[in-house]
Short mmCIF file of C-alpha atoms in Angstrom, two decimals:
data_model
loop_
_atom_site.label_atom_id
_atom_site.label_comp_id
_atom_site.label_asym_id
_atom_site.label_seq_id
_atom_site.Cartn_x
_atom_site.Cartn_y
_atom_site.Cartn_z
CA UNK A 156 -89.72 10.74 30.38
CA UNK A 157 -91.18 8.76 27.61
CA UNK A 158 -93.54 5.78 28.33
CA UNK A 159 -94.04 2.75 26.25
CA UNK A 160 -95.88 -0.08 26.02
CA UNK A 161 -94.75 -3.10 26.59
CA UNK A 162 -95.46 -5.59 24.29
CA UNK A 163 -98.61 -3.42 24.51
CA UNK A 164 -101.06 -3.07 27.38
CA UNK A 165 -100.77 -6.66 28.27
CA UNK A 166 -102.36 -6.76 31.72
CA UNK A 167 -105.42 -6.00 29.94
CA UNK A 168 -105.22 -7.59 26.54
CA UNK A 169 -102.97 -10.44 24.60
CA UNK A 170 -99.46 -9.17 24.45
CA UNK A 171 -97.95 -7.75 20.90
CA UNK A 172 -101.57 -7.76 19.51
CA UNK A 173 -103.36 -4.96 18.03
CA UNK A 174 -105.79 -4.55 20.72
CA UNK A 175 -102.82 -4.60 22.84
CA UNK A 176 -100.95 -1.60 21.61
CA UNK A 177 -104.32 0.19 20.33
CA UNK A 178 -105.17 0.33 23.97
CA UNK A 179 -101.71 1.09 25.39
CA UNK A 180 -102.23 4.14 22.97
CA UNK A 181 -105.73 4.90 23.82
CA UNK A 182 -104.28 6.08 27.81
CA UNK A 183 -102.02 8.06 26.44
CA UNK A 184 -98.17 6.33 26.04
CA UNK A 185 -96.28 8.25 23.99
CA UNK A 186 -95.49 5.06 22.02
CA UNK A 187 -95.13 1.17 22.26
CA UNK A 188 -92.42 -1.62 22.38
CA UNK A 189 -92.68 -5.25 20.49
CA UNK A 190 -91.05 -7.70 19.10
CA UNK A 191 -89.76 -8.78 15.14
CA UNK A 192 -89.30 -12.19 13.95
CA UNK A 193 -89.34 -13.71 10.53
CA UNK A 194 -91.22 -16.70 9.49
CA UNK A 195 -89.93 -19.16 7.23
CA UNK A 196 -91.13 -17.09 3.84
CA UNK A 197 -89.05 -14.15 5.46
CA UNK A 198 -92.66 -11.92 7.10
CA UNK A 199 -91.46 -9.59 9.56
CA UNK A 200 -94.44 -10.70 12.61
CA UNK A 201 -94.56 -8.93 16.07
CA UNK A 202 -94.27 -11.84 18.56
CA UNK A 203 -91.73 -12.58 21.19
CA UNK A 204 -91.15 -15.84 21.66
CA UNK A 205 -89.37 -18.16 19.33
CA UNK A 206 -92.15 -20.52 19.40
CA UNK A 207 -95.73 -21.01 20.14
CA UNK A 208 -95.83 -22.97 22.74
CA UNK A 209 -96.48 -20.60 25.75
CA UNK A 210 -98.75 -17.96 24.23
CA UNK A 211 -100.61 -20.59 21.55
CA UNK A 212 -100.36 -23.90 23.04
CA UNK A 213 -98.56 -25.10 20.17
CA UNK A 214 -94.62 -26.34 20.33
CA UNK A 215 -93.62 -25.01 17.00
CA UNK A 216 -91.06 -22.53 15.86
CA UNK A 217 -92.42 -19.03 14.18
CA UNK A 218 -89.68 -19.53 11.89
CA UNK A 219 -90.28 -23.07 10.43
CA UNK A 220 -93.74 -21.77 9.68
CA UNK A 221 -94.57 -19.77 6.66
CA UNK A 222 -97.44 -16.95 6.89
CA UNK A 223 -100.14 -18.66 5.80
CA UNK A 224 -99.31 -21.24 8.57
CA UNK A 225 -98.85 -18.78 10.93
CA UNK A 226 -102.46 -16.91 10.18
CA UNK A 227 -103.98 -20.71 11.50
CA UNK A 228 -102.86 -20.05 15.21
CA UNK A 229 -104.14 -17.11 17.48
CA UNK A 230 -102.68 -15.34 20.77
CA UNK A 231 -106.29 -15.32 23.53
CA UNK A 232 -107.87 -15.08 20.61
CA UNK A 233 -106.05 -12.71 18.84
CA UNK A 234 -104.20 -12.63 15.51
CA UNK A 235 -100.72 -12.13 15.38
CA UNK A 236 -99.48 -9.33 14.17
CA UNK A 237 -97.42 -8.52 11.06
CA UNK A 238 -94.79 -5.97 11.03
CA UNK A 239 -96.66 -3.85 8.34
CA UNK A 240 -100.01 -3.96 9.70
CA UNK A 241 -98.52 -3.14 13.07
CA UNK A 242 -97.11 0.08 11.36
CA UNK A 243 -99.93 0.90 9.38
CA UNK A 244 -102.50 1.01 12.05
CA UNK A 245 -99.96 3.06 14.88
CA UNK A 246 -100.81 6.68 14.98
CA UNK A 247 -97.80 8.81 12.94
CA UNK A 248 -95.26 10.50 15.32
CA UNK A 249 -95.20 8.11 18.00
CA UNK A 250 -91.87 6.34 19.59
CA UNK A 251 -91.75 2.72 18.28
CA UNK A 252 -89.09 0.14 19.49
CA UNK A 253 -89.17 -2.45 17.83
CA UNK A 254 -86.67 -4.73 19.03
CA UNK A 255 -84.98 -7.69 16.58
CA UNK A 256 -84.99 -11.01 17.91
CA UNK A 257 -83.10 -12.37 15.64
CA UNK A 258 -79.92 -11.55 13.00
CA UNK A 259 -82.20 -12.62 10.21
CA UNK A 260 -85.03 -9.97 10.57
CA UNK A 261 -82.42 -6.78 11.23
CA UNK A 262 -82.19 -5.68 7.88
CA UNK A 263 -85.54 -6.57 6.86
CA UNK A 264 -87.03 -4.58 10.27
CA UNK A 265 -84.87 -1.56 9.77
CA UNK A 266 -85.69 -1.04 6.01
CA UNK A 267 -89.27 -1.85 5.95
CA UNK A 268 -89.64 0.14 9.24
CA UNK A 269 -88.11 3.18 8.08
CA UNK A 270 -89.96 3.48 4.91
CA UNK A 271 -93.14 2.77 5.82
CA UNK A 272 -93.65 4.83 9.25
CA UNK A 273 -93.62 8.32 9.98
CA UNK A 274 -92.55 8.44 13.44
CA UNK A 275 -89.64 8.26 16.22
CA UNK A 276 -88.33 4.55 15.37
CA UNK A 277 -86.02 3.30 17.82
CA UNK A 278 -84.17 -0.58 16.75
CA UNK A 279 -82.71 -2.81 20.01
CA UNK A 280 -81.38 -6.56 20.08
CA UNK A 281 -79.60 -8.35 22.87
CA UNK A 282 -77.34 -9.08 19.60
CA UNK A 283 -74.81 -6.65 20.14
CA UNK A 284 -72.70 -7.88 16.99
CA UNK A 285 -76.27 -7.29 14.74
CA UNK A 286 -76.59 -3.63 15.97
CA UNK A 287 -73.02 -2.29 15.47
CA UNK A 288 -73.65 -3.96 11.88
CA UNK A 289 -76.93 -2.65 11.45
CA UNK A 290 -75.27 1.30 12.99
CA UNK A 291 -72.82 0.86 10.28
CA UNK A 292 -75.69 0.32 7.55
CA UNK A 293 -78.12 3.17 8.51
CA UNK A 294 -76.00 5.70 10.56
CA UNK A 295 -78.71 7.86 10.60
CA UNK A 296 -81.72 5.34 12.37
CA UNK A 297 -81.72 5.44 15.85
CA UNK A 298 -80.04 2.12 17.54
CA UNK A 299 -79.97 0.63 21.33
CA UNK A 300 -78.62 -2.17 22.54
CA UNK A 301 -80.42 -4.84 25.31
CA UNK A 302 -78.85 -5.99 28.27
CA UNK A 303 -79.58 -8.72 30.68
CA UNK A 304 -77.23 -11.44 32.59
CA UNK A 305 -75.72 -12.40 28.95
CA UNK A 306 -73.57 -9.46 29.18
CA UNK A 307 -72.64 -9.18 33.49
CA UNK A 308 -69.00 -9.78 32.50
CA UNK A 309 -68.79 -6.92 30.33
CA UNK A 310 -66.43 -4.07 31.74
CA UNK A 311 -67.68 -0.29 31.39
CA UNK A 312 -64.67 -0.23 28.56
CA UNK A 313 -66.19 -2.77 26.45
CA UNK A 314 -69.43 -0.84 27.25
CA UNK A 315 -67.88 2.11 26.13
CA UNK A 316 -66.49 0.59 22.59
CA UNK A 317 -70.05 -0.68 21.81
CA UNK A 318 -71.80 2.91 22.02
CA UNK A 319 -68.89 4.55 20.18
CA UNK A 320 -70.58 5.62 16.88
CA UNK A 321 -74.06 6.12 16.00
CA UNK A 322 -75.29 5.23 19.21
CA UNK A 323 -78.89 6.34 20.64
CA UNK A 324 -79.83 4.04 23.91
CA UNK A 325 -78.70 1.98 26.55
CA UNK A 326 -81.81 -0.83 26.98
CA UNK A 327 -81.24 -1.70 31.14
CA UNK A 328 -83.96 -4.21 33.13
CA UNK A 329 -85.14 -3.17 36.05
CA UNK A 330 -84.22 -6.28 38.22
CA UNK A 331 -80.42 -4.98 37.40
CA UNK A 332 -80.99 -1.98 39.74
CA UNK A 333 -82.29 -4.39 42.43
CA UNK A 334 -79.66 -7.08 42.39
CA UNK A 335 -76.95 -5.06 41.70
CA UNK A 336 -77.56 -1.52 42.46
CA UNK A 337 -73.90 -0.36 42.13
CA UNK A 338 -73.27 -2.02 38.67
CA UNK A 339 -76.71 -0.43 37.71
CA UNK A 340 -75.64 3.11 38.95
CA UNK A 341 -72.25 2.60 36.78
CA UNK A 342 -73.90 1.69 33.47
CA UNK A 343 -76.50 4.65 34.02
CA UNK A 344 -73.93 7.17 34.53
CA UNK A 345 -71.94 5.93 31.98
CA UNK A 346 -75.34 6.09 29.76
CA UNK A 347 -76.06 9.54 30.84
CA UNK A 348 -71.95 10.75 30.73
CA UNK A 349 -72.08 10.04 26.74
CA UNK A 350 -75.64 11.97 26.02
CA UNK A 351 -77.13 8.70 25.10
CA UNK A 352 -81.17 7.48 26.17
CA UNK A 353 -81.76 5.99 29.40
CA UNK A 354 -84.42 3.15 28.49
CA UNK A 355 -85.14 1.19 31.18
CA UNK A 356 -87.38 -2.61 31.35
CA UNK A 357 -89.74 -4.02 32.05
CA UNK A 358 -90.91 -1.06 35.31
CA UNK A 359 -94.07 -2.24 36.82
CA UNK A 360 -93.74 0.00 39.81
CA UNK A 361 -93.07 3.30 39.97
CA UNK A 362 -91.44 3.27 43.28
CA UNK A 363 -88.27 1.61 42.37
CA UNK A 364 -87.48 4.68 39.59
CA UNK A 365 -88.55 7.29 42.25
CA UNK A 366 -85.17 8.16 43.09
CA UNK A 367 -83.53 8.34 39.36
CA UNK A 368 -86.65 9.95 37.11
CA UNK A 369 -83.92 12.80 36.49
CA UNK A 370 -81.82 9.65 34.57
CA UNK A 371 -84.64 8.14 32.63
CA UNK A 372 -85.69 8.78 28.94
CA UNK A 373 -87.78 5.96 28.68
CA UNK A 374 -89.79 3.60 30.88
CA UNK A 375 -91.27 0.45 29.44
CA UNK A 376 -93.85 -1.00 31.28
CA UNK A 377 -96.60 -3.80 31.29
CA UNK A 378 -98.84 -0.87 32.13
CA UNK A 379 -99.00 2.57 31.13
CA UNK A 380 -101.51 3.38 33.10
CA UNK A 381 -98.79 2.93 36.15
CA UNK A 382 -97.53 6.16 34.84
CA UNK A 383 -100.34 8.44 32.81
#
């Protein structure tokens, strides 16, 4: 079982900044987890909201603001992050999931990621349509899709269809396996039944994977130290 980062190590430091990840790293996880957007000149930057307002104080949108703009606000003090100082500054041979937040910065994540870092790179969205585009594009980068209560009325067929080809994870939130323990025991073994990853958000206590750590690839957690 692989752990990663959330955003970082963010119960210490600023989430999705450098000190963040640098000391998720520093205990040990064997990698980290963040977030792409593009601002408005097309800069891939590691943040995960689609505005400033809760982490900077600021209600603007990241994408309506180019760079330069961006450089003027901070996160606790903190820069934010670009996509290629993120990946130049990450240890080579570590698990990276970066996950797209939007259909805008797929392409641009995927190619710039995959040239410029020499480790396990793993690409999510919640945008199911932008991943089975994106598997189509590079069938050989590693792809997962995100779930949450946007996709509850999917059946385990339409499940099935989406990890057909070029699949490599399942993305599942912990709070599924609490409020619906039966529906999260279905989508695992489906997960699991097709040789695909088991990556499961955003596990804070160990407890609640106690009785499934045979299932699980990947844990994702506000803090690794939970778990090294």
């Amino acid at each position: 079982m692989k752990i990663l980062g959330h955003r970082g190590l963010p119960r210490l430091y600023p989430e999705n900044t450098m000190k963040s990840f640098l000391a998720a790293l520093s205990y040990g996880a064997d990698g980290l987890e963040t977030d792409v957007r593009l601002t408005a000149d097309g800069i891939p930057v590691l943040i995960h909201d689609a505005d400033l307002l809760r982490l900077a104080g600021e209600d603007v949108e990241v994408g309506e603001l180019k760079f330069k703009e961006l450089k003027d606000f901070n996160v606790g003090g903190e820069p934010i992050p670009t996509l290629e100082e993120f990946l130049s500054a990450i240890p080579p041979g570590k698990w990276i999931n970066l996950e797209i937040k939007e259909p805008g910065a797929g392409e641009v994540t995927v190619e710039f990621a995959l040239s410029h870092y020499d480790g396990q790179l793993i690409f999510s969205s919640f945008e199911h349509q932008l991943i089975n585009e994106l598997k189509r594009k590079y069938p050989n980068a590693k792809f997962g899709y995100l779930f949450d209560e946007r996709h509850e009325n999917l059946t385990l067929d339409e499940v099935r269809d989406l990890f057909r080809e070029h699949t490599f994870s399942a993305h599942l939130p912990i709070e599924f396996k609490i409020l619906d323990s039966k529906r999260f025991s279905e989508m695992c073994n489906l997960v699991k039944s097709l040789n695909l990853k088991l990556v499961l958000w955003t596990v804070n206590e160990p407890a609640l994977i106690s009785d499934i750590k045979e299932l699980v690839d990947f844990v994702i957690t506000d803090d690794v130290r939970l778990f090294l």
